[in-house]
PDB file of C-alpha atoms in Angstrom:
ATOM      1  CA  GLY A   1       3.463 -23.540 -49.108  1.00  0.00           C
ATOM      2  CA  LYS A   2       4.993 -23.089 -46.035  1.00  0.00           C
ATOM      3  CA  HIS A   3       3.971 -21.045 -43.177  1.00  0.00           C
ATOM      4  CA  ARG A   4       4.539 -19.518 -39.901  1.00  0.00           C
ATOM      5  CA  ILE A   5       2.220 -20.123 -36.862  1.00  0.00           C
ATOM      6  CA  VAL A   6       2.853 -17.458 -34.103  1.00  0.00           C
ATOM      7  CA  ILE A   7       0.791 -17.641 -31.060  1.00  0.00           C
ATOM      8  CA  PRO A   8       1.358 -14.699 -28.262  1.00  0.00           C
ATOM      9  CA  CYS A   9       2.524 -16.337 -25.183  1.00  0.00           C
ATOM     10  CA  LEU A  10       0.016 -15.513 -22.449  1.00  0.00           C
ATOM     11  CA  GLY A  11      -1.488 -17.070 -19.328  1.00  0.00           C
ATOM     12  CA  HIS A  12      -3.459 -19.988 -21.058  1.00  0.00           C
ATOM     13  CA  PHE A  13      -1.629 -20.322 -24.721  1.00  0.00           C
ATOM     14  CA  LYS A  14       1.833 -20.999 -22.911  1.00  0.00           C
ATOM     15  CA  GLU A  15       1.329 -24.948 -23.056  1.00  0.00           C
ATOM     16  CA  GLU A  16       0.931 -23.821 -26.790  1.00  0.00           C
ATOM     17  CA  TYR A  17       3.452 -21.483 -26.838  1.00  0.00           C
ATOM     18  CA  GLU A  18       6.102 -23.701 -25.334  1.00  0.00           C
ATOM     19  CA  LYS A  19       5.274 -26.697 -27.826  1.00  0.00           C
ATOM     20  CA  VAL A  20       5.589 -24.441 -31.320  1.00  0.00           C
ATOM     21  CA  SER A  21       7.995 -22.386 -30.423  1.00  0.00           C
ATOM     22  CA  LYS A  22      10.416 -25.528 -29.889  1.00  0.00           C
ATOM     23  CA  LEU A  23       9.957 -26.533 -34.050  1.00  0.00           C
ATOM     24  CA  TYR A  24      11.766 -22.437 -34.433  1.00  0.00           C
ATOM     25  CA  MET A  25      14.994 -20.817 -33.706  1.00  0.00           C
ATOM     26  CA  ASN A  26      15.040 -18.433 -31.548  1.00  0.00           C
ATOM     27  CA  ASN A  27      16.100 -14.645 -32.505  1.00  0.00           C
ATOM     28  CA  LYS A  28      18.605 -13.722 -29.707  1.00  0.00           C
ATOM     29  CA  ILE A  29      21.488 -12.023 -31.359  1.00  0.00           C
ATOM     30  CA  ARG A  30      24.838 -13.836 -29.791  1.00  0.00           C
ATOM     31  CA  THR A  31      28.147 -11.818 -31.251  1.00  0.00           C
ATOM     32  CA  THR A  32      30.166 -13.110 -28.470  1.00  0.00           C
ATOM     33  CA  LYS A  33      33.153 -15.997 -29.590  1.00  0.00           C
ATOM     34  CA  TYR A  34      33.262 -17.897 -26.268  1.00  0.00           C
ATOM     35  CA  THR A  35      31.296 -19.005 -23.468  1.00  0.00           C
ATOM     36  CA  LEU A  36      32.612 -19.991 -20.182  1.00  0.00           C
ATOM     37  CA  LEU A  37      33.475 -23.673 -21.070  1.00  0.00           C
ATOM     38  CA  ASN A  38      34.999 -22.890 -24.198  1.00  0.00           C
ATOM     39  CA  PHE A  39      37.032 -19.848 -23.155  1.00  0.00           C
ATOM     40  CA  LEU A  40      40.389 -21.423 -22.346  1.00  0.00           C
ATOM     41  CA  PRO A  41      41.088 -23.999 -24.702  1.00  0.00           C
ATOM     42  CA  ARG A  42      39.484 -21.675 -27.762  1.00  0.00           C
ATOM     43  CA  ASN A  43      41.865 -18.679 -26.287  1.00  0.00           C
ATOM     44  CA  LEU A  44      45.223 -21.206 -26.341  1.00  0.00           C
ATOM     45  CA  PHE A  45      44.354 -22.650 -29.383  1.00  0.00           C
ATOM     46  CA  GLU A  46      43.759 -19.280 -31.316  1.00  0.00           C
ATOM     47  CA  GLN A  47      46.796 -17.775 -29.487  1.00  0.00           C
ATOM     48  CA  PHE A  48      49.167 -20.694 -30.936  1.00  0.00           C
ATOM     49  CA  HIS A  49      48.741 -19.522 -35.065  1.00  0.00           C
ATOM     50  CA  ARG A  50      50.326 -16.976 -33.875  1.00  0.00           C
ATOM     51  CA  VAL A  51      53.680 -17.209 -35.330  1.00  0.00           C
ATOM     52  CA  ALA A  52      55.351 -15.141 -32.413  1.00  0.00           C
ATOM     53  CA  ASN A  53      53.681 -17.122 -30.137  1.00  0.00           C
ATOM     54  CA  LEU A  54      54.413 -20.398 -31.825  1.00  0.00           C
ATOM     55  CA  TYR A  55      58.086 -19.423 -31.842  1.00  0.00           C
ATOM     56  CA  PHE A  56      58.485 -18.806 -28.185  1.00  0.00           C
ATOM     57  CA  LEU A  57      56.655 -21.846 -27.548  1.00  0.00           C
ATOM     58  CA  PHE A  58      59.671 -23.706 -28.814  1.00  0.00           C
ATOM     59  CA  LEU A  59      62.200 -22.224 -27.572  1.00  0.00           C
ATOM     60  CA  VAL A  60      60.601 -23.040 -24.439  1.00  0.00           C
ATOM     61  CA  VAL A  61      60.610 -27.047 -25.014  1.00  0.00           C
ATOM     62  CA  LEU A  62      64.175 -26.781 -26.945  1.00  0.00           C
ATOM     63  CA  ASN A  63      65.135 -25.124 -23.253  1.00  0.00           C
ATOM     64  CA  TRP A  64      63.667 -28.353 -21.836  1.00  0.00           C
ATOM     65  CA  ILE A  65      66.314 -30.533 -23.362  1.00  0.00           C
ATOM     66  CA  PRO A  66      69.517 -31.044 -21.029  1.00  0.00           C
ATOM     67  CA  LEU A  67      71.988 -30.566 -23.742  1.00  0.00           C
ATOM     68  CA  VAL A  68      70.225 -27.131 -25.320  1.00  0.00           C
ATOM     69  CA  GLU A  69      69.622 -25.576 -22.072  1.00  0.00           C
ATOM     70  CA  ALA A  70      70.118 -21.864 -22.326  1.00  0.00           C
ATOM     71  CA  PHE A  71      68.042 -20.484 -19.649  1.00  0.00           C
ATOM     72  CA  GLN A  72      66.569 -21.960 -16.399  1.00  0.00           C
ATOM     73  CA  LYS A  73      63.563 -23.467 -17.204  1.00  0.00           C
ATOM     74  CA  GLU A  74      61.115 -21.719 -15.866  1.00  0.00           C
ATOM     75  CA  ILE A  75      62.592 -18.470 -16.784  1.00  0.00           C
ATOM     76  CA  THR A  76      61.603 -18.962 -20.606  1.00  0.00           C
ATOM     77  CA  MET A  77      58.804 -20.163 -19.659  1.00  0.00           C
ATOM     78  CA  LEU A  78      57.831 -16.305 -18.089  1.00  0.00           C
ATOM     79  CA  PRO A  79      57.554 -14.163 -21.360  1.00  0.00           C
ATOM     80  CA  LEU A  80      55.250 -16.978 -22.925  1.00  0.00           C
ATOM     81  CA  VAL A  81      52.631 -16.735 -19.619  1.00  0.00           C
ATOM     82  CA  ALA A  82      52.501 -13.102 -19.732  1.00  0.00           C
ATOM     83  CA  VAL A  83      51.508 -12.661 -23.281  1.00  0.00           C
ATOM     84  CA  LEU A  84      49.514 -15.356 -23.230  1.00  0.00           C
ATOM     85  CA  THR A  85      48.000 -14.053 -20.032  1.00  0.00           C
ATOM     86  CA  ILE A  86      47.402 -10.360 -20.939  1.00  0.00           C
ATOM     87  CA  ILE A  87      46.132 -11.752 -24.196  1.00  0.00           C
ATOM     88  CA  ALA A  88      43.688 -13.594 -22.309  1.00  0.00           C
ATOM     89  CA  VAL A  89      42.737 -11.438 -20.792  1.00  0.00           C
ATOM     90  CA  LYS A  90      42.058  -8.479 -23.119  1.00  0.00           C
ATOM     91  CA  ASP A  91      39.995 -11.357 -24.873  1.00  0.00           C
ATOM     92  CA  GLY A  92      38.072 -12.140 -22.304  1.00  0.00           C
ATOM     93  CA  LEU A  93      37.061  -8.696 -21.250  1.00  0.00           C
ATOM     94  CA  GLU A  94      36.467  -8.426 -24.943  1.00  0.00           C
ATOM     95  CA  ASP A  95      34.226 -10.891 -25.219  1.00  0.00           C
ATOM     96  CA  TYR A  96      32.314  -9.818 -21.801  1.00  0.00           C
ATOM     97  CA  SER A  97      31.526  -6.650 -22.986  1.00  0.00           C
ATOM     98  CA  LYS A  98      29.799  -8.515 -26.081  1.00  0.00           C
ATOM     99  CA  TYR A  99      28.160 -10.524 -24.062  1.00  0.00           C
ATOM    100  CA  LYS A 100      26.675  -7.586 -21.873  1.00  0.00           C
ATOM    101  CA  MET A 101      25.566  -5.566 -25.269  1.00  0.00           C
ATOM    102  CA  ASP A 102      23.609  -8.784 -26.726  1.00  0.00           C
ATOM    103  CA  LYS A 103      21.599  -9.006 -23.671  1.00  0.00           C
ATOM    104  CA  GLN A 104      20.801  -5.310 -23.256  1.00  0.00           C
ATOM    105  CA  ILE A 105      20.414  -5.665 -27.719  1.00  0.00           C
ATOM    106  CA  ASN A 106      17.838  -8.736 -26.604  1.00  0.00           C
ATOM    107  CA  ASN A 107      16.088  -7.107 -23.684  1.00  0.00           C
ATOM    108  CA  LEU A 108      14.527  -4.245 -25.527  1.00  0.00           C
ATOM    109  CA  LEU A 109      10.803  -4.144 -26.310  1.00  0.00           C
ATOM    110  CA  THR A 110      10.120  -3.994 -29.921  1.00  0.00           C
ATOM    111  CA  LYS A 111       6.634  -3.619 -32.002  1.00  0.00           C
ATOM    112  CA  VAL A 112       5.148  -5.570 -34.266  1.00  0.00           C
ATOM    113  CA  TYR A 113       3.432  -4.423 -36.914  1.00  0.00           C
ATOM    114  CA  SER A 114       0.568  -6.134 -36.957  1.00  0.00           C
ATOM    115  CA  ARG A 115      -2.604  -5.112 -39.710  1.00  0.00           C
TER     116      ARG A 115
END
């Protein structure tokens, strides 16, 4: 059957540890939703799944058509941009606090049972 090799990460075993540890997944906890690279696109994708945001986006697009223009183009964008910005900042702060908690948990010392 399958078995797992556990090698301590100590001085002269370091090369062997690095070679064997590449074969297995790490056991780090990650509860964050975003990374620095995917924050903006993923956050906007999630925000435009809300019907209210889609409605305001529709009004902005509709107001850019000269025949239908009711207000100045920039004024109709303000509510949408404000809501998107506030929600993005809130989501970013929540995700950052999750990141800090994950980092704290992943750096805890653990006890390993050994016969």
